[in-house]
mmCIF file of N, CA, C and O in Angstrom:
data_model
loop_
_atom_site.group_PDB
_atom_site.id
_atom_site.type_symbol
_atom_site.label_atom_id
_atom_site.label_comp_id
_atom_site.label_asym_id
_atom_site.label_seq_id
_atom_site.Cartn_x
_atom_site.Cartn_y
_atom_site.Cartn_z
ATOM 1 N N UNK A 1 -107.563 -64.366 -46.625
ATOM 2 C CA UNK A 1 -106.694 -65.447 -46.987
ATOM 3 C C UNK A 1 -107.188 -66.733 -46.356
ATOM 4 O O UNK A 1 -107.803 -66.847 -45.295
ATOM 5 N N UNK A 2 -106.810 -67.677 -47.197
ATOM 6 C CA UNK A 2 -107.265 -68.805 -46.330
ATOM 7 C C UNK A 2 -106.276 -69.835 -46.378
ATOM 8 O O UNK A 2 -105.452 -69.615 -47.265
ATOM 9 N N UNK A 3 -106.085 -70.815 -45.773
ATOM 10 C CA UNK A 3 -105.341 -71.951 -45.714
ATOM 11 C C UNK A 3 -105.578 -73.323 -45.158
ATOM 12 O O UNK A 3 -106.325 -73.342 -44.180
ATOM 13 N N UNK A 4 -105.254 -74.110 -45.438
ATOM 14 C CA UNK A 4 -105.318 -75.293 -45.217
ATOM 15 C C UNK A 4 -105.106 -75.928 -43.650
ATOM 16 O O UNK A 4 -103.955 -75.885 -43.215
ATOM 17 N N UNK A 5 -105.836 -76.332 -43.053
ATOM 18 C CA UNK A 5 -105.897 -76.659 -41.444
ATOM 19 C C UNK A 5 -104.499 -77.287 -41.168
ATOM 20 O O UNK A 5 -104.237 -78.387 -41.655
ATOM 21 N N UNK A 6 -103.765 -76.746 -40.545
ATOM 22 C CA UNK A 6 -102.503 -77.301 -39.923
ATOM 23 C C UNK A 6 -101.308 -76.413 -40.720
ATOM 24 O O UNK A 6 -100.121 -76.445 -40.396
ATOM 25 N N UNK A 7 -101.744 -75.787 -41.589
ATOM 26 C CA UNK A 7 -100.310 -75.049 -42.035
ATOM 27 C C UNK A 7 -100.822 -74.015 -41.768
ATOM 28 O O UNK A 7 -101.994 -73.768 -41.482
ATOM 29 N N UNK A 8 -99.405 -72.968 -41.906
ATOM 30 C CA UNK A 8 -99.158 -71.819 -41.756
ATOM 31 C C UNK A 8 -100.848 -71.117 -42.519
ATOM 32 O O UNK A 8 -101.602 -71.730 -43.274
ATOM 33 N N UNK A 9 -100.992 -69.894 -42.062
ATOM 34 C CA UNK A 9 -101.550 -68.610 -42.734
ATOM 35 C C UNK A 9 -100.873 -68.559 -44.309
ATOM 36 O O UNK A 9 -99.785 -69.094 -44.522
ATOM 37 N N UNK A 10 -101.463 -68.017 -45.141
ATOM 38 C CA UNK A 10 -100.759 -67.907 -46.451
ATOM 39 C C UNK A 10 -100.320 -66.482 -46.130
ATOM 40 O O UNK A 10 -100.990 -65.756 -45.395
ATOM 41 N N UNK A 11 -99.453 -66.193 -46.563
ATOM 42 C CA UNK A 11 -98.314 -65.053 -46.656
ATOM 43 C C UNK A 11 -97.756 -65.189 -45.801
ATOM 44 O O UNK A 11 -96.584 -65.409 -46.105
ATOM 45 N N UNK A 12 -98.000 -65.187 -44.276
ATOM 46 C CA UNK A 12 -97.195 -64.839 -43.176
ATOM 47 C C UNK A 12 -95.895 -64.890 -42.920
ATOM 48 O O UNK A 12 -95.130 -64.067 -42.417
ATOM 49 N N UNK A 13 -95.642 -66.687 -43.609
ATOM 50 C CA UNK A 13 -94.077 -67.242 -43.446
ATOM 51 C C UNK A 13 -93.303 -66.548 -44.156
ATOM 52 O O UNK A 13 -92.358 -66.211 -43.442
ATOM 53 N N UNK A 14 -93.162 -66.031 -45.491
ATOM 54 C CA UNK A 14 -92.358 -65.370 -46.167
ATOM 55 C C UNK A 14 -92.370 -64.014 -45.242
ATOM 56 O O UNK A 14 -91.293 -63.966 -44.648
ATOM 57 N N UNK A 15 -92.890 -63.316 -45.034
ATOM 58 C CA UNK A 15 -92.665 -61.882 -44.170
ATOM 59 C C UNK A 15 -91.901 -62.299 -42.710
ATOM 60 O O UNK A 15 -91.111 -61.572 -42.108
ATOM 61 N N UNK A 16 -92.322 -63.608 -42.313
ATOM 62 C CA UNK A 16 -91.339 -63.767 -40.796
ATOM 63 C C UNK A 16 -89.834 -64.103 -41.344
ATOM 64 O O UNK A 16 -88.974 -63.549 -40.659
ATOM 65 N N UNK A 17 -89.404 -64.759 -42.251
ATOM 66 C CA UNK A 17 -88.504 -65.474 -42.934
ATOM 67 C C UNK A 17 -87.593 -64.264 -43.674
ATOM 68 O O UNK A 17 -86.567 -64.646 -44.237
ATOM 69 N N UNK A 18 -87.855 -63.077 -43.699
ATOM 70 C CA UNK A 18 -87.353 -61.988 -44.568
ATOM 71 C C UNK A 18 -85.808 -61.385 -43.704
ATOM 72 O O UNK A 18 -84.653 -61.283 -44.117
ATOM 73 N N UNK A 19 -86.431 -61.073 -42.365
ATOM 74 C CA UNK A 19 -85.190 -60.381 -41.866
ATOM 75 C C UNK A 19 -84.287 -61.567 -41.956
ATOM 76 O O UNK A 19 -83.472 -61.290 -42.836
ATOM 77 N N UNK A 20 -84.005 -62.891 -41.419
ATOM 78 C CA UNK A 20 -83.307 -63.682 -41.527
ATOM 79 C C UNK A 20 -82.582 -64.317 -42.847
ATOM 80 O O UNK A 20 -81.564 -65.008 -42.805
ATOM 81 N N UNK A 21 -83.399 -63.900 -44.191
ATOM 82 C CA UNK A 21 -82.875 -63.678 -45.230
ATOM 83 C C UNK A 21 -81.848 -63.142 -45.802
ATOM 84 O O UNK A 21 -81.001 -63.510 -46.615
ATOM 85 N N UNK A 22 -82.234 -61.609 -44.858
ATOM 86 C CA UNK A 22 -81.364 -60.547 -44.933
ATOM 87 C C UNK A 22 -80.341 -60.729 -44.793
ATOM 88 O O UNK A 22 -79.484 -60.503 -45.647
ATOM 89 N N UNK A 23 -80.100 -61.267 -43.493
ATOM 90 C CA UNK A 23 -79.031 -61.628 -42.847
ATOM 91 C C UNK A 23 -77.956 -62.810 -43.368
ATOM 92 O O UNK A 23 -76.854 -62.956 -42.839
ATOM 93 N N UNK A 24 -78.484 -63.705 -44.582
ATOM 94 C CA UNK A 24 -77.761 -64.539 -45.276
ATOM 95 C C UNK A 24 -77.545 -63.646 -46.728
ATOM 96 O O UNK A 24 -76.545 -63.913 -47.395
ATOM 97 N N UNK A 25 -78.275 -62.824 -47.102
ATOM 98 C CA UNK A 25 -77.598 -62.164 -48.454
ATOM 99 C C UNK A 25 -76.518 -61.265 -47.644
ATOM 100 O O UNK A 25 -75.322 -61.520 -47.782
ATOM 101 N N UNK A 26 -76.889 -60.352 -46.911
ATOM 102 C CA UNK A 26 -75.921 -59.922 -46.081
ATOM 103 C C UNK A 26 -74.491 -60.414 -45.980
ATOM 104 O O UNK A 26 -73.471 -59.741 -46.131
ATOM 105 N N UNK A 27 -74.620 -62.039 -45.624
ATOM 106 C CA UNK A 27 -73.187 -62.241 -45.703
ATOM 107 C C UNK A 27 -72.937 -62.497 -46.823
ATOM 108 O O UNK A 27 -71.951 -61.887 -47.238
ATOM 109 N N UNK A 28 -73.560 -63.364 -47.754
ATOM 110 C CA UNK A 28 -73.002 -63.757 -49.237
ATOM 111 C C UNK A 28 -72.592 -62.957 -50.230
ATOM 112 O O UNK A 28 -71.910 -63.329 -51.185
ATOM 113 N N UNK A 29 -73.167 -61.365 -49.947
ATOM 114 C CA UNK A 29 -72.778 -60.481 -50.930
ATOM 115 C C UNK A 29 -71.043 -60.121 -50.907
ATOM 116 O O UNK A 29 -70.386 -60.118 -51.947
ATOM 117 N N UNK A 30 -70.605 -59.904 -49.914
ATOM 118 C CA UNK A 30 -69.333 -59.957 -49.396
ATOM 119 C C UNK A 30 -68.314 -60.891 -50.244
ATOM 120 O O UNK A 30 -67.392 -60.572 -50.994
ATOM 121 N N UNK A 31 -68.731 -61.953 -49.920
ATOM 122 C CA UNK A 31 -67.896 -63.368 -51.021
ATOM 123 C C UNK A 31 -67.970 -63.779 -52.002
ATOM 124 O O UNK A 31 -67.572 -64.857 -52.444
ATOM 125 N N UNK A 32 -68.702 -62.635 -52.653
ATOM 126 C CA UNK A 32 -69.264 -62.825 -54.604
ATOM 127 C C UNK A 32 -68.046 -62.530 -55.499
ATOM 128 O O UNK A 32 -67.559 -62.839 -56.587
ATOM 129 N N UNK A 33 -67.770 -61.528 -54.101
ATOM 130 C CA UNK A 33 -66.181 -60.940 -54.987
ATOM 131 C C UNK A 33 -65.222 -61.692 -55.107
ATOM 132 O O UNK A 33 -64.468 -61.355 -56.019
ATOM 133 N N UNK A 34 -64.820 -62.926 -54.346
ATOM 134 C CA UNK A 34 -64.283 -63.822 -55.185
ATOM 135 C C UNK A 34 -64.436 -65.271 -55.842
ATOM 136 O O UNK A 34 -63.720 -66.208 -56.195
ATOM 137 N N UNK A 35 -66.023 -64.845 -55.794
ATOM 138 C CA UNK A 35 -66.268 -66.173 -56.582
ATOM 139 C C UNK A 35 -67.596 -66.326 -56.805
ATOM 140 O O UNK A 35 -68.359 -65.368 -56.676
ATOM 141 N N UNK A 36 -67.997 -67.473 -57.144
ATOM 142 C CA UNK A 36 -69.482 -68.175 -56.915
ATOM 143 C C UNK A 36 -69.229 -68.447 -55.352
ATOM 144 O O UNK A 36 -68.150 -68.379 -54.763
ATOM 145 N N UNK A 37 -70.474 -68.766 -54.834
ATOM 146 C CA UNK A 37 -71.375 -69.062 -53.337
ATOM 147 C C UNK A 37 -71.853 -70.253 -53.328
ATOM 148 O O UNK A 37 -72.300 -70.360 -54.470
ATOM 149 N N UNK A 38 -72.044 -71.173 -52.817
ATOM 150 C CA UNK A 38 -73.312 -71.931 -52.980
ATOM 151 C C UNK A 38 -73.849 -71.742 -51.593
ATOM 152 O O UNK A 38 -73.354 -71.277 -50.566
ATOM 153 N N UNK A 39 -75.482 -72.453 -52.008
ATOM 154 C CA UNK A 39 -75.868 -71.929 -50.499
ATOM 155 C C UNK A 39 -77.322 -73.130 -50.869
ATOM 156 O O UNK A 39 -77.915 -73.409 -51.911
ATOM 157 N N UNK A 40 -77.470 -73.621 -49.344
ATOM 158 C CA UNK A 40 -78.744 -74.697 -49.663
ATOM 159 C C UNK A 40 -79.657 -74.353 -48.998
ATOM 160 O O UNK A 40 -79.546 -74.171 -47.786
ATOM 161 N N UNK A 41 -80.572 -74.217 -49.546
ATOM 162 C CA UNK A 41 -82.040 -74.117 -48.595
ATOM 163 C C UNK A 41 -82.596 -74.962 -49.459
ATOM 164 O O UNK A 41 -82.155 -75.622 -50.400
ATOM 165 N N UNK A 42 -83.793 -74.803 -48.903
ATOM 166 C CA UNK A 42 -85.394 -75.861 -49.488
ATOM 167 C C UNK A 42 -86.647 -75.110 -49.495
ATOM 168 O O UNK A 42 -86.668 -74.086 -48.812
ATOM 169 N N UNK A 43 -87.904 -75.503 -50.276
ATOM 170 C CA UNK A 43 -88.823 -74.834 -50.210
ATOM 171 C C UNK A 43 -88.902 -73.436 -50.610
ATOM 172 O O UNK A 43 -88.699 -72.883 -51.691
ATOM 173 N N UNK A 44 -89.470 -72.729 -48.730
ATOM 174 C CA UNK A 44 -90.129 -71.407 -48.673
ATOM 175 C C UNK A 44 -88.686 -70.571 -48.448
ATOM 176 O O UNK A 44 -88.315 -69.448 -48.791
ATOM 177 N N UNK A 45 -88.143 -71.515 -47.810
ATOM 178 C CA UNK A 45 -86.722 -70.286 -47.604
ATOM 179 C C UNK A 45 -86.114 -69.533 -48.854
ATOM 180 O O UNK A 45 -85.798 -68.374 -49.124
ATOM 181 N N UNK A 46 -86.102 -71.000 -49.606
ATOM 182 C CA UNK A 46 -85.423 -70.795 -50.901
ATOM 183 C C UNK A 46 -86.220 -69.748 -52.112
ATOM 184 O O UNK A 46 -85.581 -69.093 -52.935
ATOM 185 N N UNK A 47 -87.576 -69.756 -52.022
ATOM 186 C CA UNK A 47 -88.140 -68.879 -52.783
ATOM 187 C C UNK A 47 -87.950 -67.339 -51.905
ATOM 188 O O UNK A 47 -87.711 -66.243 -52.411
ATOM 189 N N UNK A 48 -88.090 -67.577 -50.835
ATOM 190 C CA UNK A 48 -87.957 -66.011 -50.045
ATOM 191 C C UNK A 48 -86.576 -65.839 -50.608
ATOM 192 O O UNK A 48 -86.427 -65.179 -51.636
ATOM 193 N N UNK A 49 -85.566 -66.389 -49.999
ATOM 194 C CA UNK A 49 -83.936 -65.667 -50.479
ATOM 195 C C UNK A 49 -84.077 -65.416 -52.036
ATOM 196 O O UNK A 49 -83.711 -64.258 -52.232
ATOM 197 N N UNK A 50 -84.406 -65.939 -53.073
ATOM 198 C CA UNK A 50 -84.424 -65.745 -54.507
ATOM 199 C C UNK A 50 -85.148 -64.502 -54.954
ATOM 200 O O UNK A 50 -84.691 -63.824 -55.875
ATOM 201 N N UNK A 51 -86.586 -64.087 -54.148
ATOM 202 C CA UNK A 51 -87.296 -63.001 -54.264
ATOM 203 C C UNK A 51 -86.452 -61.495 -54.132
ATOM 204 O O UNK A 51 -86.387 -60.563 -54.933
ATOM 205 N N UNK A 52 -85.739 -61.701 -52.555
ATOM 206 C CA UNK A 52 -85.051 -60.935 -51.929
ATOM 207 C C UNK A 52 -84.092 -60.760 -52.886
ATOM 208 O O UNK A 52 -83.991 -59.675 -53.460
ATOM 209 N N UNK A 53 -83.470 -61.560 -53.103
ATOM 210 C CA UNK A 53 -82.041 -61.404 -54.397
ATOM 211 C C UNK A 53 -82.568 -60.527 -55.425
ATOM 212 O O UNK A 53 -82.109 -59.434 -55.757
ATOM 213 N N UNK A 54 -83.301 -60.959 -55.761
ATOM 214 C CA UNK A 54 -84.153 -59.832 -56.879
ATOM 215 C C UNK A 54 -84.398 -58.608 -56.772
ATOM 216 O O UNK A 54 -84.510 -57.860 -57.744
ATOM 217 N N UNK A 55 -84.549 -58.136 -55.175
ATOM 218 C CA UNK A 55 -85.025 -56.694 -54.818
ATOM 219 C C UNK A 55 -86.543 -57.053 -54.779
ATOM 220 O O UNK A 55 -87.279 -56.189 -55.255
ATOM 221 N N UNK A 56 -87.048 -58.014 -54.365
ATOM 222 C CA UNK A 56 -88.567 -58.194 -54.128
ATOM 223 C C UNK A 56 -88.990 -58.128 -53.214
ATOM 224 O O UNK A 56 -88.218 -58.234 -52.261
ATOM 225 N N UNK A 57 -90.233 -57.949 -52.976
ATOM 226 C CA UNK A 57 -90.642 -58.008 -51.281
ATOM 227 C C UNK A 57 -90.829 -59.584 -51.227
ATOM 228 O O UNK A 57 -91.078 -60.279 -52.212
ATOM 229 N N UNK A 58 -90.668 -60.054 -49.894
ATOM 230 C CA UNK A 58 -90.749 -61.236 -49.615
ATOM 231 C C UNK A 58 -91.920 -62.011 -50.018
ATOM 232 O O UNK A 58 -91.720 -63.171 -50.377
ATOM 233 N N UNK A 59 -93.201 -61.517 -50.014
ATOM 234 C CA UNK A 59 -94.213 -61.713 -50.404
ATOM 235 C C UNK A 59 -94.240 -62.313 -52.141
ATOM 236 O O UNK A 59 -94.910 -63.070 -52.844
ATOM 237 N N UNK A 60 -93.470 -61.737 -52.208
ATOM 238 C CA UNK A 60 -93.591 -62.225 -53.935
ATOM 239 C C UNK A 60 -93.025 -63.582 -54.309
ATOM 240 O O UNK A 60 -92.847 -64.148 -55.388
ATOM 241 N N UNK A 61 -92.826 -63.877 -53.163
ATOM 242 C CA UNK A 61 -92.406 -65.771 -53.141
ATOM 243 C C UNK A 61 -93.255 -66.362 -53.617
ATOM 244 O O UNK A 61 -92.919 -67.389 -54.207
ATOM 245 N N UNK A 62 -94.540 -66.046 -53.590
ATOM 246 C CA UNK A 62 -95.666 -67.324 -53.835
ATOM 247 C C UNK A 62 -95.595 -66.826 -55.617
ATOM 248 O O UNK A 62 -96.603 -67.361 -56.079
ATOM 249 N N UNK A 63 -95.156 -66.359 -56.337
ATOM 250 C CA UNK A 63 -94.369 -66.020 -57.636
ATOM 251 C C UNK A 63 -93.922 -67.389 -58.145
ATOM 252 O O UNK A 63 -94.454 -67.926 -59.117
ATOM 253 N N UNK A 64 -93.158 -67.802 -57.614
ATOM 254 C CA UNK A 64 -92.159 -69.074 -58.140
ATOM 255 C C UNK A 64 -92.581 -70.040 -57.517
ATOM 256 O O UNK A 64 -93.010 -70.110 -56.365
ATOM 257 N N UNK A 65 -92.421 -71.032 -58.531
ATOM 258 C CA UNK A 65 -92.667 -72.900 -58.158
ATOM 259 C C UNK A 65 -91.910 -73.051 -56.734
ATOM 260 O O UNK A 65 -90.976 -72.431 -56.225
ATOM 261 N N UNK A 66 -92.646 -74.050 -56.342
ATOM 262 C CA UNK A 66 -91.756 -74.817 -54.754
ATOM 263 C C UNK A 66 -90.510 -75.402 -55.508
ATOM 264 O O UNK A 66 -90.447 -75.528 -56.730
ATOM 265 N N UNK A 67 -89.826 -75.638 -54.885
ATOM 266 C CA UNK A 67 -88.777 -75.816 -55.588
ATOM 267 C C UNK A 67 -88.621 -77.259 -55.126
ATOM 268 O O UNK A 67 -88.786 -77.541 -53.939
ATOM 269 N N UNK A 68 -88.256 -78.325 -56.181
ATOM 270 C CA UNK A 68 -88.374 -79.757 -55.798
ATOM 271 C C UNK A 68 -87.516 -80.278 -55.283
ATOM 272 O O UNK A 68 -86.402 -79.772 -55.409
ATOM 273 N N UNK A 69 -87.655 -81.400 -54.555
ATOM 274 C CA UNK A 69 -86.420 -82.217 -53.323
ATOM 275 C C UNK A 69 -85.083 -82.295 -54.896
ATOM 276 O O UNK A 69 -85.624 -82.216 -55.999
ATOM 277 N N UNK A 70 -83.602 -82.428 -54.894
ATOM 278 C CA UNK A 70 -83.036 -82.555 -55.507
ATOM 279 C C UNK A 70 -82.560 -82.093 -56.751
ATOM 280 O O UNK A 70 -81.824 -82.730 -57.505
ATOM 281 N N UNK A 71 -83.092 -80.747 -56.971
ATOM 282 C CA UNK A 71 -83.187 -79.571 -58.140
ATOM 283 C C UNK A 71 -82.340 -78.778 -57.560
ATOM 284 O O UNK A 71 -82.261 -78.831 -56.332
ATOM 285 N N UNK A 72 -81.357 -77.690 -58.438
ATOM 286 C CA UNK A 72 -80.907 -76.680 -58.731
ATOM 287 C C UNK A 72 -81.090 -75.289 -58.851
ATOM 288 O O UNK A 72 -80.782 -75.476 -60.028
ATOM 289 N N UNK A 73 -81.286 -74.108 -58.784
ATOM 290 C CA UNK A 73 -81.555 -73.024 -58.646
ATOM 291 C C UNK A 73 -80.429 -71.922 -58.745
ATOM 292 O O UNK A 73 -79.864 -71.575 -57.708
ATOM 293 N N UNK A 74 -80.130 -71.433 -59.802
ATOM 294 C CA UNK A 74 -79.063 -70.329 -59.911
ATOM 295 C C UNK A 74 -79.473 -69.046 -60.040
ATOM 296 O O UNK A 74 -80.189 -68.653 -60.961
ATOM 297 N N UNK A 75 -79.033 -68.343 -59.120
ATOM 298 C CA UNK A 75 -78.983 -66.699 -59.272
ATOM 299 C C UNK A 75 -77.936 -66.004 -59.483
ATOM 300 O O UNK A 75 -76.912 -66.632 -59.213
ATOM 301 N N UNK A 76 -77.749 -64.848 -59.897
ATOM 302 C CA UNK A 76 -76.738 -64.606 -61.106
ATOM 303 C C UNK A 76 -76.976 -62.948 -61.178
ATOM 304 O O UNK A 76 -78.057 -62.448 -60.864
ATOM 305 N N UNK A 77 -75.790 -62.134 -61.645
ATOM 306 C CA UNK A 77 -75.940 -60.903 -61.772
ATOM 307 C C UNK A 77 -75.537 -60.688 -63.179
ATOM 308 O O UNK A 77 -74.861 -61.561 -63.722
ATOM 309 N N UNK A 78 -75.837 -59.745 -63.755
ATOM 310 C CA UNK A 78 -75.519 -59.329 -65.074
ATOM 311 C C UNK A 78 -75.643 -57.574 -65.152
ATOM 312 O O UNK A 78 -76.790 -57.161 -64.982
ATOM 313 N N UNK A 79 -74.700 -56.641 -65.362
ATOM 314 C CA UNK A 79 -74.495 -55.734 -65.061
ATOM 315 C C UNK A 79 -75.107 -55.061 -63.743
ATOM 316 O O UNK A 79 -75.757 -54.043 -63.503
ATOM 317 N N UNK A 80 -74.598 -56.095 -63.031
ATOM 318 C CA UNK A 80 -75.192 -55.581 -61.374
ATOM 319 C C UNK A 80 -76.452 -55.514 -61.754
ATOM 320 O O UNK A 80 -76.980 -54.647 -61.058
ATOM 321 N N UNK A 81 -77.238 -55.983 -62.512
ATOM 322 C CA UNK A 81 -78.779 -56.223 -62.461
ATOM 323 C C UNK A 81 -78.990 -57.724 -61.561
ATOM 324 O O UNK A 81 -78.343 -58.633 -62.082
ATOM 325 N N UNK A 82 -79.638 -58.079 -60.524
ATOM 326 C CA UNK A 82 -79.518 -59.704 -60.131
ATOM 327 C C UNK A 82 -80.583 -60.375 -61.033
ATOM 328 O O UNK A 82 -81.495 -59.728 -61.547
ATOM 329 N N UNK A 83 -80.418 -61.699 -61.196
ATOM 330 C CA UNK A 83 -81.708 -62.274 -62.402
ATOM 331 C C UNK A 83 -81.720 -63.626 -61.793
ATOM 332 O O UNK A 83 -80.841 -63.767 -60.942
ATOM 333 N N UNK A 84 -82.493 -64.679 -62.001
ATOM 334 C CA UNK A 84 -82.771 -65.690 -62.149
ATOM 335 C C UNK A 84 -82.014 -66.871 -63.090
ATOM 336 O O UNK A 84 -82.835 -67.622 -63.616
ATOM 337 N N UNK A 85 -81.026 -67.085 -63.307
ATOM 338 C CA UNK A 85 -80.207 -68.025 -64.085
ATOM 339 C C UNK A 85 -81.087 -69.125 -64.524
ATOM 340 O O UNK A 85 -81.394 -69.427 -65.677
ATOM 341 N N UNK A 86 -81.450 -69.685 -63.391
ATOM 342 C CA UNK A 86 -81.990 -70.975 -63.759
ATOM 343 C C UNK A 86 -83.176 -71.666 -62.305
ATOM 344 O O UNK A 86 -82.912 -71.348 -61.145
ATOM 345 N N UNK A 87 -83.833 -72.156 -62.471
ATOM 346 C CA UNK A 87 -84.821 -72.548 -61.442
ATOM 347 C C UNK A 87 -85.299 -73.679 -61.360
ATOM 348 O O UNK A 87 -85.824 -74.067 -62.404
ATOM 349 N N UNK A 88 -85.332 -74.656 -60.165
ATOM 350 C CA UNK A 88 -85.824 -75.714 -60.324
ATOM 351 C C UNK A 88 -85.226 -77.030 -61.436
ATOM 352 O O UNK A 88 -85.951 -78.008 -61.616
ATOM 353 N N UNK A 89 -84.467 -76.974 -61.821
ATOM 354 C CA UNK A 89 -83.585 -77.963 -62.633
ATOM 355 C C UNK A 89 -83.059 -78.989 -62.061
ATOM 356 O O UNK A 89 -82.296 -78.808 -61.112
ATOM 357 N N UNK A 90 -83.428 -80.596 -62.626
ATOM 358 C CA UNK A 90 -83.125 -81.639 -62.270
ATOM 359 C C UNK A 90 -81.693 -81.937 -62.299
ATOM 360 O O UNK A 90 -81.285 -83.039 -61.932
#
């Protein structure tokens, strides 16, 4: 792997970023039951939690666009399947 001088290793951050993920679907699953959630992150967080929502390994973040300053992102279940609603939307 290689990366760019001053940032992270490529992959690494999504695998450190996972248990702490956990720990926010963890609570949000709880409060689905009565309602929508919202929840803000940015970036790498935001592609890690979206992966994870999916049942992905964290790794599969580099999958989806960065997600841009001031965009939208919906995740969504449909017969207890979780999916992607919408991504990156102005």
């Amino acid at each position: 792997m290689t990366s760019r001088p001053g940032t992270r290793q490529a992959g690494r951050w999504p695998l450190a970023a996972a248990p702490r993920t956990h720990a926010v679907l963890d609570r949000i699953r709880p409060l689905l039951v009565d309602g929508d959630v919202a929840v803000v992150a940015h970036g790498h967080p935001a592609r890690v939690l979206t992966v994870r929502w999916l049942g992905l390994d964290a790794s599969a973040s580099r999958l989806l666009g960065h997600p841009h300053p001031g965009t939208l992102s919906f995740l969504a279940t449909e017969d207890e399947q979780p999916f992607i609603a919408a991504w990156n939307v102005p």
